[in-house]
C-alpha positions as a LaTeX table, in Angstrom:
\begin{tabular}{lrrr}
\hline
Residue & $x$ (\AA) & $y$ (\AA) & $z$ (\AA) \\
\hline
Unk1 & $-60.20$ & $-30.39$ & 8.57 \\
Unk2 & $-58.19$ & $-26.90$ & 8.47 \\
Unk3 & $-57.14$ & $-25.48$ & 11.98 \\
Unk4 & $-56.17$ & $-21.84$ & 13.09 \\
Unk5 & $-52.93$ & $-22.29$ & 13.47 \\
Unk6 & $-52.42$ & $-18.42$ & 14.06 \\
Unk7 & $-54.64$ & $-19.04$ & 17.31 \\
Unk8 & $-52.32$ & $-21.67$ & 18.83 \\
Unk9 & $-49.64$ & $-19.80$ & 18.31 \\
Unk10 & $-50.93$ & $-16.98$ & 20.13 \\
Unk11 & $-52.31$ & $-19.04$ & 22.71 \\
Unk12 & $-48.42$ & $-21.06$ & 23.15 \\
Unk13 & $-47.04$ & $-17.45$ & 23.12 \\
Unk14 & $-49.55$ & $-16.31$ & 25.57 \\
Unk15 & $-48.92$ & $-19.43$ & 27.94 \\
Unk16 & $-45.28$ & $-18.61$ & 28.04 \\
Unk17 & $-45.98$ & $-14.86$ & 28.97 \\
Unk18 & $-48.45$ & $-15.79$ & 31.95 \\
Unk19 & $-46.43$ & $-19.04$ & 33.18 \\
Unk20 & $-44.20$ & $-18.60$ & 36.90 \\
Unk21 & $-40.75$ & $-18.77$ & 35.89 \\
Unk22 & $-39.44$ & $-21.82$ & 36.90 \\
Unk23 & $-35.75$ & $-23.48$ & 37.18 \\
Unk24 & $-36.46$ & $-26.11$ & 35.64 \\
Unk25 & $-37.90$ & $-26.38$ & 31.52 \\
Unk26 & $-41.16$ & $-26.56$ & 31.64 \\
Unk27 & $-43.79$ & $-28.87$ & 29.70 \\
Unk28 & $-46.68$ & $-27.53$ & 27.62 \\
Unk29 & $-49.88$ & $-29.27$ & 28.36 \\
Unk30 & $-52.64$ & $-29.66$ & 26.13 \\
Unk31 & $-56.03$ & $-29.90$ & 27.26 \\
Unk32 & $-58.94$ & $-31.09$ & 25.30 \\
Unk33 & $-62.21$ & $-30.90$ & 26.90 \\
Unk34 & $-65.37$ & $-33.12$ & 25.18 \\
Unk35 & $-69.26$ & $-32.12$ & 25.07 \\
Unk36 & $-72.05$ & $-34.74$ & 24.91 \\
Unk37 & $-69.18$ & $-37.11$ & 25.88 \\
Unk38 & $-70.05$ & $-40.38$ & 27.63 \\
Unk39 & $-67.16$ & $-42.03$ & 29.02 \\
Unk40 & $-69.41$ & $-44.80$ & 30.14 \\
Unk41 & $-69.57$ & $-45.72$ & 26.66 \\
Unk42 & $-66.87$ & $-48.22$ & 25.82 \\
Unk43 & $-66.73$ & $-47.36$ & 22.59 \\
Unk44 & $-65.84$ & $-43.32$ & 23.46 \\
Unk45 & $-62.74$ & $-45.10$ & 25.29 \\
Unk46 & $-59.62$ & $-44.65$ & 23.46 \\
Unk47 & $-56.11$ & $-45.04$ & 23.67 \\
Unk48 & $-53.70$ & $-43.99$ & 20.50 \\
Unk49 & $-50.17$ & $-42.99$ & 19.94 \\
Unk50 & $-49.26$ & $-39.79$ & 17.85 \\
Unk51 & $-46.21$ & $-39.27$ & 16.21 \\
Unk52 & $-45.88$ & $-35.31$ & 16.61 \\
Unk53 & $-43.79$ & $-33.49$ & 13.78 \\
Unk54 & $-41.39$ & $-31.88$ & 16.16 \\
Unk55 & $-40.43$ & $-33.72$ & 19.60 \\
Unk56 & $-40.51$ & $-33.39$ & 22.90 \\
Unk57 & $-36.64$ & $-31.26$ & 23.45 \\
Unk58 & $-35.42$ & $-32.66$ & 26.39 \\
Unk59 & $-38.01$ & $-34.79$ & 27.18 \\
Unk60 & $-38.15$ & $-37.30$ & 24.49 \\
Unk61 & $-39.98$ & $-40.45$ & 25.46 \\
Unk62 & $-37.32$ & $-43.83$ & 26.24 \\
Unk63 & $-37.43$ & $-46.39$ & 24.21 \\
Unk64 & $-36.24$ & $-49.90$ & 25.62 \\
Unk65 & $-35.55$ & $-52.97$ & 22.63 \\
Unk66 & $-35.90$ & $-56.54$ & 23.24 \\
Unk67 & $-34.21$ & $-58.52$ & 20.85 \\
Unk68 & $-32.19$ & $-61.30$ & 19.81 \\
Unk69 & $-29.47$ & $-61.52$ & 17.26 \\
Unk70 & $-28.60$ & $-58.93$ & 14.86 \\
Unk71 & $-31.02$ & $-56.83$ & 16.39 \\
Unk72 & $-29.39$ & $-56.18$ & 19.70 \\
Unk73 & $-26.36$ & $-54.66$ & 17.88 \\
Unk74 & $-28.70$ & $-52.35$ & 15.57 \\
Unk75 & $-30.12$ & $-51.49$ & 19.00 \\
Unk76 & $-27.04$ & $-50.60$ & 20.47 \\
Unk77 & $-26.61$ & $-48.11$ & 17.08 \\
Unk78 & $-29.45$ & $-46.37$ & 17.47 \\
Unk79 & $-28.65$ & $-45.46$ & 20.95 \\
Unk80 & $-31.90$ & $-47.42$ & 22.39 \\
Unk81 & $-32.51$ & $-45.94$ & 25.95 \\
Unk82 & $-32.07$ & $-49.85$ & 27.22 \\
Unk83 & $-31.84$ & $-53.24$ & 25.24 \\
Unk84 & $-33.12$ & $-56.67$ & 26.85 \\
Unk85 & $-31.98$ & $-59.66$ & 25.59 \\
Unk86 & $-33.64$ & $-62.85$ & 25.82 \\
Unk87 & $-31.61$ & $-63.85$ & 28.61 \\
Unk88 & $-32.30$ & $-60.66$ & 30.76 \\
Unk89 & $-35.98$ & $-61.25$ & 29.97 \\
Unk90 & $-36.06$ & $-64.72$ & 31.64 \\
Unk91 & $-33.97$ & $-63.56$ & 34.44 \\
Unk92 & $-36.69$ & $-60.97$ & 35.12 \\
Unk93 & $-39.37$ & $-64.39$ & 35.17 \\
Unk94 & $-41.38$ & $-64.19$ & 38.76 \\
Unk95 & $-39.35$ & $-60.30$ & 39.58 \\
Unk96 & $-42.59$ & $-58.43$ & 39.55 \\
Unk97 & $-41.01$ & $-55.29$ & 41.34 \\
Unk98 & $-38.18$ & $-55.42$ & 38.60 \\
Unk99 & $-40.70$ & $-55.21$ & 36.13 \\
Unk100 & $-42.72$ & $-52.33$ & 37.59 \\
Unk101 & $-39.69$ & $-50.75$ & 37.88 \\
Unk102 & $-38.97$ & $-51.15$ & 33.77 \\
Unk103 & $-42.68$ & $-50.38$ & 33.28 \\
Unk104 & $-42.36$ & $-47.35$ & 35.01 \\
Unk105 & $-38.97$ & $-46.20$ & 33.57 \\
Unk106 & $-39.26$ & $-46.52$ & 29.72 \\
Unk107 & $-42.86$ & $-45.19$ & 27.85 \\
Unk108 & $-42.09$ & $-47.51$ & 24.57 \\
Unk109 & $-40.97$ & $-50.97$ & 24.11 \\
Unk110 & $-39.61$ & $-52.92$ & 20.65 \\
Unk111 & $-39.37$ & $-56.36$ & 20.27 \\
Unk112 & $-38.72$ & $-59.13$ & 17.78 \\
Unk113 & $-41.13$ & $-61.41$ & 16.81 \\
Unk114 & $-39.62$ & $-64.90$ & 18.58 \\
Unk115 & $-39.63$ & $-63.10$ & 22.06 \\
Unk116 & $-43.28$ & $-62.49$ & 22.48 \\
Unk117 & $-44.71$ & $-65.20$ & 23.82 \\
Unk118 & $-41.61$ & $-65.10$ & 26.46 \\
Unk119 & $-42.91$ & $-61.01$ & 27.05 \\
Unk120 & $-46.45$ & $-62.38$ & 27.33 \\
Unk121 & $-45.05$ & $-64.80$ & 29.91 \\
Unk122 & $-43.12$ & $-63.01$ & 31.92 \\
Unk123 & $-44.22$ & $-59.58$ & 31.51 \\
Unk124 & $-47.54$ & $-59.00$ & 30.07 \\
Unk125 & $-49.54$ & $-59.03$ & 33.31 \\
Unk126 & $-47.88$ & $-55.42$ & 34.19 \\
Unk127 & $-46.94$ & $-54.18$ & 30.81 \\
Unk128 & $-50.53$ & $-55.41$ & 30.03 \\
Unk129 & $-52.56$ & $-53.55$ & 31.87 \\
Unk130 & $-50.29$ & $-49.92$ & 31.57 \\
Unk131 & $-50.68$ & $-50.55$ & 27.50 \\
Unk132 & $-47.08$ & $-51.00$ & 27.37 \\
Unk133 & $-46.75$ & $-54.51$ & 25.99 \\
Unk134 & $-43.88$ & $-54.14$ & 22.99 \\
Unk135 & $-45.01$ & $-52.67$ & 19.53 \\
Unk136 & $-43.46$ & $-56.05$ & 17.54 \\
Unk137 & $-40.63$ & $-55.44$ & 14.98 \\
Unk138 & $-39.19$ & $-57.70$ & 12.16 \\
Unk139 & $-35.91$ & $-58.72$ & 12.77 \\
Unk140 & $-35.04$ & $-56.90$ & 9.21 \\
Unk141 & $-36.38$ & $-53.70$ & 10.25 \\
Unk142 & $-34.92$ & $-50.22$ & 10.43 \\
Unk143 & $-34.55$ & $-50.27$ & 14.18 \\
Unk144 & $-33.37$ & $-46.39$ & 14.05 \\
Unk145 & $-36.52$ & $-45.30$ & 12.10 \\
Unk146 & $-38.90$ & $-46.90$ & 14.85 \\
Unk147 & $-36.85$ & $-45.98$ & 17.73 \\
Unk148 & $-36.38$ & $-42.31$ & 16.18 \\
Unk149 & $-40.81$ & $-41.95$ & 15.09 \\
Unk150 & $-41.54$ & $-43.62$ & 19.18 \\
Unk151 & $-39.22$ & $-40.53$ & 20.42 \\
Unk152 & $-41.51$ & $-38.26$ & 18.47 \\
Unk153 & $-44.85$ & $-39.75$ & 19.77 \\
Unk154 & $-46.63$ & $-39.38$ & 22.97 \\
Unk155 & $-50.16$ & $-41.58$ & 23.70 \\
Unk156 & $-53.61$ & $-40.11$ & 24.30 \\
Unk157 & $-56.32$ & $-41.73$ & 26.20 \\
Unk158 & $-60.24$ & $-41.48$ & 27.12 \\
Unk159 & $-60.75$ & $-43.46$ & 30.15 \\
Unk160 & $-62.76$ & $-42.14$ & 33.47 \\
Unk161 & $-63.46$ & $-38.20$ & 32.25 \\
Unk162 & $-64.26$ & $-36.72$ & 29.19 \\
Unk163 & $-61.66$ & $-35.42$ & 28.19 \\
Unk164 & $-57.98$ & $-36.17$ & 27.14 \\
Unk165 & $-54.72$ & $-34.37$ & 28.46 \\
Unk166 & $-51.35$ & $-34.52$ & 27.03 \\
Unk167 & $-48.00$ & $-32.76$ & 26.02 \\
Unk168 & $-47.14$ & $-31.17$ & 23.20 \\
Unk169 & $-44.16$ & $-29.12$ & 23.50 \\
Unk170 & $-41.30$ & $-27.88$ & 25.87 \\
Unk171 & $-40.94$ & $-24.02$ & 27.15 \\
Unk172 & $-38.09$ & $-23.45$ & 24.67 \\
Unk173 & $-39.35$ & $-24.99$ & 21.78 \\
Unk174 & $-40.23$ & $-22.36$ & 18.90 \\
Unk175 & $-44.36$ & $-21.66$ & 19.61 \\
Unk176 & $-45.29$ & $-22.25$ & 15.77 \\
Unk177 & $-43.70$ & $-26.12$ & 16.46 \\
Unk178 & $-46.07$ & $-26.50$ & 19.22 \\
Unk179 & $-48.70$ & $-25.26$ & 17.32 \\
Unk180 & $-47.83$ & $-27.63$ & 14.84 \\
Unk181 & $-47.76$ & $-30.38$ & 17.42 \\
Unk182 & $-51.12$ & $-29.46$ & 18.74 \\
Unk183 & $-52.65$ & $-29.80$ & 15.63 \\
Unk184 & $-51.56$ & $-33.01$ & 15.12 \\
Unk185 & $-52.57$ & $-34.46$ & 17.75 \\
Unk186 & $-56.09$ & $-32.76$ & 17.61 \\
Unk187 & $-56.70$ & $-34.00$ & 14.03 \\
Unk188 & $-55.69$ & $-37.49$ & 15.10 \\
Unk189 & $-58.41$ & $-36.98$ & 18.64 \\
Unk190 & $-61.03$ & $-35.85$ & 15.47 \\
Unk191 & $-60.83$ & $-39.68$ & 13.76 \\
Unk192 & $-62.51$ & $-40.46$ & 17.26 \\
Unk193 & $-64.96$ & $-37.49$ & 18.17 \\
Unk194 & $-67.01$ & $-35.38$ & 15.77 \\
Unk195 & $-65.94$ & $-31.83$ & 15.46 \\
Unk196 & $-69.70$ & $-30.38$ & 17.21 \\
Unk197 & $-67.87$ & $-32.58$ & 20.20 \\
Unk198 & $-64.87$ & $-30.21$ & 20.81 \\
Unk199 & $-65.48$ & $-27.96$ & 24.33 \\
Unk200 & $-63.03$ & $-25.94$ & 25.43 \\
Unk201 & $-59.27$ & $-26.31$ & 24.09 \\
Unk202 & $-56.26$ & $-24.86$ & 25.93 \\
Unk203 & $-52.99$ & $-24.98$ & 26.51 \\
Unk204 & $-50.85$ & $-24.50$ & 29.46 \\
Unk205 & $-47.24$ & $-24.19$ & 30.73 \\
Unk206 & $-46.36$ & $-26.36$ & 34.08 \\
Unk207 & $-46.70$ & $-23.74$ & 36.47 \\
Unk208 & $-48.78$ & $-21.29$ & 34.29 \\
Unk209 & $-52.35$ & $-21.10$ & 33.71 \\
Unk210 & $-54.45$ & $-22.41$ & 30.97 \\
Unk211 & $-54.90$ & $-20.42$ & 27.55 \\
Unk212 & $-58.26$ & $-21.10$ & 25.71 \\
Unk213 & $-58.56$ & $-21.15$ & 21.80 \\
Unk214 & $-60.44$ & $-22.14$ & 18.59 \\
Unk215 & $-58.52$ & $-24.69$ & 16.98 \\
Unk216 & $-60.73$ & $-24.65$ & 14.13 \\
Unk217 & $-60.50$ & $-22.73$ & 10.99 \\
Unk218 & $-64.08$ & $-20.86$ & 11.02 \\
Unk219 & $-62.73$ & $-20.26$ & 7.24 \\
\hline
\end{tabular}
């Protein structure tokens, strides 16, 4: 599939000219609209992670490591944003605020094969359901490599409207990178829709409104 990347970088540029100026960084949003689309259909449902080429500055996604052993320590290296051990877990056993409260602070967990029946125990009926439950590592791994692609990732999702919504950039990020990232993650959404399915595409700074393009190369 080739992609006009000269059109999302004028539409990025374009968002940042028509956005409110704001004291705080703003996000770029991307907003992919679908065309004979149901949503009813279970099998339209999706929910994937993309690892974008360039992250998120500033607003990297936190990453939170359950392990045991030699793990915790290589944790602790890669600057993980919190490490459980298998002790904190089963502290956390029948704490169901606690746990909403970790669900809701970290977007990825890691953890080692011999603590996830434990995580199924205590945790999987609210990391469960928020499609948080840990992405499983071997305890030989290279912890930093995981930790470092989940920073660059974000998750799309189909569920009640046709459509999927995500970001892809921050206000001060150089617009060809966010045109990069946008074309990742639209050539990961077209493994799961056929091209004829693409409506409208846009993109958007927080306070600004949206910017329509082609994405595709008419080429």
């Amino acid at each position: 599939m080739s992609f006009n990347l000269d059109a999302m970088v004028k539409a990025v540029t374009e968002a940042k000219a028509k956005a409110k100026r704001r004291r705080f960084e703003q996000t770029y949003e991307l907003i992919i609209r679908f065309k004979d689309f149901d949503v009813k259909n279970q099998a339209n449902k999706f929910n994937i992670t993309v690892t974008l080429p360039h992250p998120l500055q500033g607003k990297e996604p936190k990453v939170c490591v359950m392990a045991t052993g030699a793990m915790v320590l290589a944790a602790k290296e890669a600057k993980a944003d919190a490490i459980l051990t298998r002790e904190d877990i089963e502290k956390l056993a029948g704490n169901k605020k606690e746990i909403r409260k970790l669900a809701a602070s970290y977007d990825y967990f890691i953890a080692t094969p011999d603590l996830m029946v434990l995580i199924g125990r205590v945790m999987g009926q609210i990391l469960g359901p928020r499609n948080k439950m840990p992405e499983v590592v071997q305890p030989n791994a290279d912890i930093k490599a995981v930790i470092d692609r989940l920073k660059r990732s974000i998750r799309i999702r189909v569920k009640d409207q046709p459509q999927v919504m995500c970001k892809v950039g921050t206000e001060n990020m150089d617009p060809k990178q966010v045109a990069e990232n946008i074309a990742t993650v639209i050539d990961e959404v077209l493994k799961k829709v056929r091209p004829e399915q693409l409506g409208s595409v846009s993109v958007k700074l927080t306070m600004g409104p949206p910017i329509t393009f082609s994405p595709l190369s008419t080429k």
